[in-house]
Amino acid sequence: MSGPAAHGLSLIDVYRARSRIRGLTVRTPLVPSAALSRRAGSPVHLKLENQQYTGSFKLRGALNALLALSPEERERGVVTVSTGNHGRAVAHACRMTGSRATVCMSRLVPANKVAAIEELEARIVICGDGQDDAQLEAERLRAEEGLTFIPPFDHPEVIAGQATAGLEIAEQLVEARQGRGATDQPLQILVPLSGGGLISGVALAIKSLDPNSRVVGVSMERGCAMYQCQQAGGYRPVEEQESLADSLGGGIGADNRYTFAMVRELVDEIQLVGEEQIAAAIVHAYLEERQVVEGAAAVGIAALLRGPTAGSDRETVVLVSGANIDMELHRRLVARASTPERELAAEGGD
Ligand SMILES: *Cc1c(COP(=O)(O)O)cnc(C)c1O
């Protein structure tokens, strides 16, 4: 990367974001995974954003965007559209900064996520069968009520906020390598991908510091909008489908201004994983890593469990993006995986 990029974001924006959100967010752990390192034959670390306040990295971008507003704008309140985690992050960030949140969501958003936002005393508007309907409603409320729109991914301050996770990874890798007396190795980072705010930010931070690192987006086979748009070379409407990775649902927006270009420029590869692979990765995270993770957060682990790919000889960081799975679903997935098939058959279960 040389010279200013078209998206106009630089490492300075990431440092500014970090100084804004420091104290209100957790510097989440970067931990080695013995099980995944053994399988991969090279060191694998997990960046545990499932341990972030509100249960996902989304708090970083939401807080940074909110703190970048004027006091008057915060006073009037903000509106957003969400598959759940961004709404929860905005609602929490509003409480921390004395603003008011309105969160528009489609009927596809799981009940546990809606309930968590309700608890934060945000105004909730449920509308339509997909993210696009919720988006229209958010735009209507913004115009009618003079609210400021805080988008879930396609916004420079949101991207810069998510990028602080990448900055931490770079620093924590230095510490981890010093700890085990290892020299620098080529790096790859696996990042869950939906609208692309997280991966754009993380890739910006990491590639600014280590231009030879490889950034891989991972998404679900069922309705991965960014992958399909990148393949087509521009915006395409993508049908939303139910998936274990519910936080990866939704389109990239017909008027996408930042993340489509940043993904094209900064992301080396996009991998897709299936529903059974996501389920197995949730179970792996629980039994082998002792982490509760939601489907969207498990896709990087799913990609690694599938076996070697182009970057497998590199030291690998898997960004584990969130924890907010319905715990009854989690319990079923773990029970199913732990029960021998003949017992399931005897129970008449699936
Ligand atoms: C939002 C979200 C993602 C995807 O982030 P984008 O910035 O939309 O690509 C991944 N994992 C979790 C848990 C999320 O909440």
Short mmCIF file of C-alpha atoms and ligand atoms in Angstrom, two decimals:
data_model
loop_
_atom_site.label_atom_id
_atom_site.label_comp_id
_atom_site.label_asym_id
_atom_site.label_seq_id
_atom_site.Cartn_x
_atom_site.Cartn_y
_atom_site.Cartn_z
CA MET A 1 0.00 0.00 0.00
CA SER A 2 1.46 3.33 -0.97
CA GLY A 3 -0.13 6.77 -0.81
CA PRO A 4 -3.60 7.55 0.48
CA ALA A 5 -6.21 4.98 -0.49
CA ALA A 6 -9.55 5.79 -2.14
CA HIS A 7 -11.48 5.08 1.07
CA GLY A 8 -9.51 7.84 2.82
CA LEU A 9 -8.96 5.88 6.04
CA SER A 10 -5.52 5.50 7.58
CA LEU A 11 -3.86 4.12 10.69
CA ILE A 12 -4.22 7.56 12.31
CA ASP A 13 -8.00 7.13 12.29
CA VAL A 14 -7.57 3.82 14.07
CA TYR A 15 -5.40 5.35 16.81
CA ARG A 16 -7.93 8.17 17.21
CA ALA A 17 -10.69 5.57 17.58
CA ARG A 18 -8.65 3.70 20.13
CA SER A 19 -8.14 6.75 22.30
CA ARG A 20 -11.90 7.48 22.15
CA ILE A 21 -13.10 4.03 23.15
CA ARG A 22 -10.36 3.15 25.64
CA GLY A 23 -11.81 2.48 29.06
CA LEU A 24 -15.25 1.74 27.63
CA THR A 25 -14.20 -1.46 25.85
CA VAL A 26 -12.14 -4.54 26.79
CA ARG A 27 -8.74 -5.25 25.29
CA THR A 28 -9.87 -8.83 24.66
CA PRO A 29 -7.37 -11.69 25.05
CA LEU A 30 -5.39 -13.22 22.19
CA VAL A 31 -4.91 -16.85 23.26
CA PRO A 32 -3.06 -19.73 21.63
CA SER A 33 -5.21 -22.68 20.55
CA ALA A 34 -3.35 -25.92 21.18
CA ALA A 35 -5.99 -28.00 19.40
CA LEU A 36 -6.05 -25.87 16.24
CA SER A 37 -2.26 -25.39 16.20
CA ARG A 38 -1.82 -29.17 16.29
CA ARG A 39 -4.18 -29.61 13.38
CA ALA A 40 -2.73 -26.78 11.31
CA GLY A 41 0.91 -27.61 12.04
CA SER A 42 1.62 -23.91 12.69
CA PRO A 43 0.69 -21.58 15.58
CA VAL A 44 -3.00 -20.61 15.75
CA HIS A 45 -4.31 -17.90 18.10
CA LEU A 46 -7.87 -16.83 18.88
CA LYS A 47 -8.79 -13.16 19.33
CA LEU A 48 -11.66 -13.46 21.77
CA GLU A 49 -14.13 -10.70 20.88
CA ASN A 50 -16.84 -12.97 22.28
CA GLN A 51 -15.55 -11.59 25.60
CA GLN A 52 -16.11 -7.97 24.54
CA TYR A 53 -18.77 -5.98 26.47
CA THR A 54 -22.19 -6.59 24.82
CA GLY A 55 -20.86 -9.94 23.58
CA SER A 56 -19.37 -8.79 20.28
CA PHE A 57 -16.76 -6.51 18.68
CA LYS A 58 -19.59 -4.26 17.43
CA LEU A 59 -19.23 -2.10 20.53
CA ARG A 60 -15.91 -0.76 19.20
CA GLY A 61 -17.41 0.78 16.05
CA ALA A 62 -20.65 1.89 17.68
CA LEU A 63 -18.85 3.72 20.49
CA ASN A 64 -16.37 5.36 18.14
CA ALA A 65 -19.14 6.58 15.84
CA LEU A 66 -21.18 7.89 18.76
CA LEU A 67 -18.22 9.65 20.39
CA ALA A 68 -17.35 11.30 17.06
CA LEU A 69 -20.77 13.07 17.03
CA SER A 70 -21.33 16.52 18.46
CA PRO A 71 -22.98 16.73 21.90
CA GLU A 72 -26.07 18.20 20.16
CA GLU A 73 -26.31 15.23 17.80
CA ARG A 74 -26.00 12.78 20.69
CA GLU A 75 -28.65 14.72 22.59
CA ARG A 76 -31.13 14.35 19.68
CA GLY A 77 -30.50 10.59 19.56
CA VAL A 78 -29.44 8.02 17.00
CA VAL A 79 -31.16 5.39 14.87
CA THR A 80 -29.73 2.19 13.47
CA VAL A 81 -30.52 -1.02 11.67
CA SER A 82 -29.15 -4.31 12.90
CA THR A 83 -29.07 -8.10 12.78
CA GLY A 84 -28.84 -7.85 16.58
CA ASN A 85 -25.30 -7.25 17.77
CA HIS A 86 -24.83 -3.78 16.31
CA GLY A 87 -28.17 -2.71 17.79
CA ARG A 88 -27.13 -4.01 21.19
CA ALA A 89 -23.78 -2.23 20.88
CA VAL A 90 -25.42 1.06 19.88
CA ALA A 91 -27.95 0.78 22.70
CA HIS A 92 -25.15 0.11 25.20
CA ALA A 93 -22.96 2.88 23.75
CA CYS A 94 -25.90 5.32 24.03
CA ARG A 95 -26.23 4.50 27.71
CA MET A 96 -22.52 5.09 28.23
CA THR A 97 -22.56 8.44 26.42
CA GLY A 98 -25.95 9.84 27.38
CA SER A 99 -27.73 9.42 24.05
CA ARG A 100 -30.93 7.64 22.98
CA ALA A 101 -31.03 4.66 20.61
CA THR A 102 -33.74 3.55 18.19
CA VAL A 103 -32.99 0.11 16.70
CA CYS A 104 -34.77 -1.16 13.55
CA MET A 105 -34.63 -4.93 13.01
CA SER A 106 -36.23 -7.46 10.70
CA ARG A 107 -38.24 -10.47 11.89
CA LEU A 108 -35.19 -12.70 11.22
CA VAL A 109 -33.35 -11.33 14.26
CA PRO A 110 -33.34 -14.01 17.02
CA ALA A 111 -35.46 -13.35 20.13
CA ASN A 112 -32.49 -13.52 22.52
CA LYS A 113 -30.86 -10.64 20.69
CA VAL A 114 -34.03 -8.52 20.66
CA ALA A 115 -34.46 -9.17 24.40
CA ALA A 116 -30.89 -8.04 25.16
CA ILE A 117 -31.54 -4.73 23.36
CA GLU A 118 -34.84 -4.28 25.20
CA GLU A 119 -32.97 -4.60 28.49
CA LEU A 120 -30.83 -1.62 27.52
CA GLU A 121 -34.01 0.50 27.24
CA ALA A 122 -33.59 1.27 23.55
CA ARG A 123 -36.62 1.90 21.37
CA ILE A 124 -37.13 -1.18 19.16
CA VAL A 125 -38.88 -1.24 15.79
CA ILE A 126 -39.43 -4.66 14.18
CA CYS A 127 -40.28 -4.43 10.48
CA GLY A 128 -40.18 -6.64 7.41
CA ASP A 129 -38.53 -9.93 6.48
CA GLY A 130 -35.02 -8.67 5.87
CA GLN A 131 -32.38 -6.11 6.62
CA ASP A 132 -33.47 -3.96 3.62
CA ASP A 133 -36.97 -3.32 5.07
CA ALA A 134 -35.45 -2.40 8.43
CA GLN A 135 -33.08 -0.04 6.62
CA LEU A 136 -35.98 1.83 4.94
CA GLU A 137 -37.69 2.25 8.28
CA ALA A 138 -34.47 3.59 9.86
CA GLU A 139 -34.13 6.14 7.06
CA ARG A 140 -37.74 7.24 7.54
CA LEU A 141 -37.20 7.76 11.28
CA ARG A 142 -33.97 9.65 10.70
CA ALA A 143 -35.69 12.12 8.37
CA GLU A 144 -38.84 12.47 10.49
CA GLU A 145 -37.26 12.75 13.91
CA GLY A 146 -33.91 14.37 13.16
CA LEU A 147 -31.95 11.37 14.44
CA THR A 148 -28.41 10.54 13.34
CA PHE A 149 -28.03 7.27 11.48
CA ILE A 150 -25.24 4.97 12.76
CA PRO A 151 -24.88 2.28 10.09
CA PRO A 152 -23.72 -1.22 11.07
CA PHE A 153 -20.67 -1.32 8.79
CA ASP A 154 -20.46 1.17 5.91
CA HIS A 155 -19.21 4.19 7.87
CA PRO A 156 -15.64 5.45 8.39
CA GLU A 157 -15.89 5.81 12.19
CA VAL A 158 -17.51 2.38 12.52
CA ILE A 159 -14.73 0.83 10.40
CA ALA A 160 -12.03 2.69 12.38
CA GLY A 161 -13.59 1.43 15.62
CA GLN A 162 -13.61 -2.21 14.47
CA ALA A 163 -10.01 -1.69 13.32
CA THR A 164 -8.90 -1.26 16.94
CA ALA A 165 -9.28 -5.05 17.23
CA GLY A 166 -6.68 -5.37 14.46
CA LEU A 167 -4.33 -2.98 16.24
CA GLU A 168 -4.59 -5.08 19.39
CA ILE A 169 -3.89 -8.27 17.43
CA ALA A 170 -0.69 -6.78 16.01
CA GLU A 171 0.52 -5.75 19.48
CA GLN A 172 -0.53 -8.96 21.19
CA LEU A 173 1.25 -11.04 18.55
CA VAL A 174 4.48 -9.21 19.31
CA GLU A 175 3.98 -10.01 23.01
CA ALA A 176 3.08 -13.65 22.31
CA ARG A 177 6.10 -14.17 20.05
CA GLN A 178 8.43 -12.61 22.60
CA GLY A 179 6.89 -14.84 25.24
CA ARG A 180 7.76 -18.03 23.40
CA GLY A 181 11.03 -16.73 21.97
CA ALA A 182 9.76 -16.99 18.39
CA THR A 183 10.79 -14.78 15.50
CA ASP A 184 8.29 -13.00 13.25
CA GLN A 185 6.50 -15.33 10.88
CA PRO A 186 4.24 -14.59 7.91
CA LEU A 187 0.75 -13.99 9.25
CA GLN A 188 -2.77 -14.77 8.15
CA ILE A 189 -5.95 -13.55 9.83
CA LEU A 190 -9.33 -15.20 9.40
CA VAL A 191 -12.16 -12.72 9.89
CA PRO A 192 -15.94 -13.34 9.79
CA LEU A 193 -17.41 -11.35 6.90
CA SER A 194 -20.86 -9.85 6.38
CA GLY A 195 -21.14 -6.16 5.51
CA GLY A 196 -17.38 -5.94 5.80
CA GLY A 197 -16.88 -3.29 8.49
CA LEU A 198 -14.88 -5.64 10.69
CA ILE A 199 -12.65 -7.06 7.99
CA SER A 200 -12.08 -3.65 6.34
CA GLY A 201 -10.92 -2.21 9.66
CA VAL A 202 -8.82 -5.19 10.72
CA ALA A 203 -7.18 -5.44 7.28
CA LEU A 204 -6.46 -1.68 7.29
CA ALA A 205 -4.74 -1.89 10.68
CA ILE A 206 -2.84 -5.14 10.09
CA LYS A 207 -1.69 -4.39 6.55
CA SER A 208 -0.56 -0.89 7.55
CA LEU A 209 1.70 -2.52 10.16
CA ASP A 210 2.59 -5.72 8.31
CA PRO A 211 1.99 -5.37 4.55
CA ASN A 212 2.82 -9.03 3.91
CA SER A 213 0.05 -10.37 6.10
CA ARG A 214 -2.79 -12.26 4.47
CA VAL A 215 -6.40 -11.40 5.33
CA VAL A 216 -9.10 -13.99 4.66
CA GLY A 217 -12.82 -13.31 4.97
CA VAL A 218 -15.02 -16.22 6.01
CA SER A 219 -18.75 -16.31 5.53
CA MET A 220 -21.59 -18.81 5.33
CA GLU A 221 -22.62 -20.47 2.08
CA ARG A 222 -26.24 -19.44 2.69
CA GLY A 223 -26.65 -15.89 1.40
CA CYS A 224 -23.20 -14.35 1.66
CA ALA A 225 -23.83 -10.92 0.16
CA MET A 226 -20.29 -9.52 0.09
CA TYR A 227 -18.91 -12.63 -1.61
CA GLN A 228 -21.57 -12.56 -4.31
CA CYS A 229 -21.12 -8.81 -4.90
CA GLN A 230 -17.33 -9.16 -5.15
CA GLN A 231 -17.77 -12.02 -7.63
CA ALA A 232 -20.18 -9.91 -9.68
CA GLY A 233 -17.92 -6.84 -9.50
CA GLY A 234 -20.61 -4.62 -7.96
CA TYR A 235 -23.79 -4.45 -5.92
CA ARG A 236 -26.31 -7.27 -6.34
CA PRO A 237 -29.39 -7.86 -4.20
CA VAL A 238 -28.90 -11.11 -2.30
CA GLU A 239 -31.72 -13.19 -0.88
CA GLU A 240 -31.48 -13.54 2.90
CA GLN A 241 -31.67 -17.04 4.31
CA GLU A 242 -31.75 -18.41 7.81
CA SER A 243 -28.36 -19.56 9.02
CA LEU A 244 -26.61 -20.53 12.25
CA ALA A 245 -24.46 -17.49 11.42
CA ASP A 246 -27.41 -15.11 11.82
CA SER A 247 -25.10 -12.13 12.47
CA LEU A 248 -23.70 -12.52 8.94
CA GLY A 249 -27.10 -11.98 7.27
CA GLY A 250 -28.12 -8.92 5.27
CA GLY A 251 -26.91 -7.17 2.14
CA ILE A 252 -24.06 -4.72 1.64
CA GLY A 253 -26.33 -1.80 0.66
CA ALA A 254 -27.01 -0.58 -2.89
CA ASP A 255 -25.18 2.67 -2.14
CA ASN A 256 -22.18 1.04 -0.44
CA ARG A 257 -19.40 3.63 -0.19
CA TYR A 258 -16.55 2.08 1.82
CA THR A 259 -16.57 -1.63 2.57
CA PHE A 260 -17.03 -2.99 -0.95
CA ALA A 261 -13.95 -1.06 -2.15
CA MET A 262 -11.93 -1.85 0.97
CA VAL A 263 -12.68 -5.57 0.75
CA ARG A 264 -11.67 -5.56 -2.91
CA GLU A 265 -8.44 -3.74 -2.08
CA LEU A 266 -7.40 -5.36 1.20
CA VAL A 267 -8.88 -8.87 1.40
CA ASP A 268 -6.86 -11.68 -0.18
CA GLU A 269 -9.50 -14.40 -0.26
CA ILE A 270 -13.08 -15.15 0.81
CA GLN A 271 -13.95 -18.66 2.01
CA LEU A 272 -17.46 -20.00 2.53
CA VAL A 273 -18.46 -22.60 5.12
CA GLY A 274 -21.59 -24.76 5.38
CA GLU A 275 -24.11 -25.04 8.22
CA GLU A 276 -22.78 -28.40 9.50
CA GLN A 277 -19.25 -26.98 9.55
CA ILE A 278 -20.44 -23.96 11.55
CA ALA A 279 -22.22 -26.26 14.02
CA ALA A 280 -19.06 -28.36 14.43
CA ALA A 281 -17.01 -25.20 15.01
CA ILE A 282 -19.39 -23.96 17.74
CA VAL A 283 -18.96 -27.34 19.45
CA HIS A 284 -15.17 -27.26 18.97
CA ALA A 285 -15.01 -23.78 20.51
CA TYR A 286 -16.92 -25.04 23.54
CA LEU A 287 -15.29 -28.43 24.14
CA GLU A 288 -11.71 -27.70 23.01
CA GLU A 289 -11.32 -23.95 23.60
CA ARG A 290 -13.86 -23.56 26.43
CA GLN A 291 -15.51 -20.61 24.70
CA VAL A 292 -19.19 -19.95 24.05
CA VAL A 293 -19.40 -18.50 20.54
CA GLU A 294 -22.26 -17.72 18.17
CA GLY A 295 -22.45 -19.09 14.62
CA ALA A 296 -21.03 -15.98 12.95
CA ALA A 297 -18.03 -16.08 15.29
CA ALA A 298 -17.32 -19.75 14.59
CA VAL A 299 -16.78 -19.49 10.82
CA GLY A 300 -13.01 -18.95 11.08
CA ILE A 301 -12.65 -22.05 13.23
CA ALA A 302 -14.89 -23.90 10.74
CA ALA A 303 -12.58 -22.91 7.89
CA LEU A 304 -9.53 -24.21 9.79
CA LEU A 305 -11.19 -27.48 10.81
CA ARG A 306 -11.88 -28.19 7.14
CA GLY A 307 -8.17 -28.61 6.46
CA PRO A 308 -5.21 -26.85 4.84
CA THR A 309 -5.63 -23.98 2.37
CA ALA A 310 -3.39 -21.40 0.68
CA GLY A 311 -2.20 -19.70 3.88
CA SER A 312 -2.00 -22.72 6.19
CA ASP A 313 1.80 -22.57 6.50
CA ARG A 314 1.43 -19.13 8.15
CA GLU A 315 0.96 -18.24 11.79
CA THR A 316 -2.79 -17.75 12.02
CA VAL A 317 -5.10 -15.52 14.04
CA VAL A 318 -8.79 -16.43 14.06
CA LEU A 319 -11.02 -13.53 15.00
CA VAL A 320 -13.82 -14.92 17.17
CA SER A 321 -16.36 -12.16 16.78
CA GLY A 322 -19.20 -12.75 19.24
CA ALA A 323 -20.89 -14.81 21.95
CA ASN A 324 -24.56 -14.00 21.50
CA ILE A 325 -25.99 -17.38 20.63
CA ASP A 326 -29.34 -18.56 21.97
CA MET A 327 -28.16 -20.79 24.83
CA GLU A 328 -30.88 -23.38 24.24
CA LEU A 329 -29.63 -23.78 20.66
CA HIS A 330 -26.07 -23.97 21.97
CA ARG A 331 -27.04 -26.70 24.43
CA ARG A 332 -28.72 -28.72 21.67
CA LEU A 333 -25.71 -28.44 19.34
CA VAL A 334 -23.30 -29.60 22.04
CA ALA A 335 -25.61 -32.41 23.21
CA ARG A 336 -26.12 -33.65 19.66
CA ALA A 337 -22.38 -33.72 19.03
CA SER A 338 -21.63 -35.50 22.31
CA THR A 339 -24.27 -38.23 22.06
CA PRO A 340 -23.40 -41.48 20.27
CA GLU A 341 -25.69 -42.04 17.31
CA ARG A 342 -27.25 -45.22 18.66
CA GLU A 343 -28.49 -43.35 21.76
CA LEU A 344 -29.99 -40.66 19.58
CA ALA A 345 -31.72 -43.36 17.56
CA ALA A 346 -33.04 -45.02 20.74
CA GLU A 347 -34.39 -41.64 21.89
CA GLY A 348 -36.02 -41.14 18.52
CA GLY A 349 -34.27 -37.77 18.39
CA ASP A 350 -32.60 -36.19 15.41
C1 LIG B 1 -21.63 -8.04 12.63
C2 LIG B 1 -20.94 -9.31 12.94
C3 LIG B 1 -20.03 -9.87 12.03
C4 LIG B 1 -19.75 -9.30 10.66
O1 LIG B 1 -19.27 -8.00 10.70
P1 LIG B 1 -19.32 -7.05 9.39
O2 LIG B 1 -18.65 -5.81 9.79
O3 LIG B 1 -20.78 -6.86 9.06
O4 LIG B 1 -18.63 -7.81 8.30
C5 LIG B 1 -19.38 -11.03 12.41
N1 LIG B 1 -19.61 -11.62 13.60
C6 LIG B 1 -20.46 -11.10 14.50
C7 LIG B 1 -20.67 -11.80 15.80
C8 LIG B 1 -21.16 -9.92 14.21
O5 LIG B 1 -22.02 -9.42 15.10
#
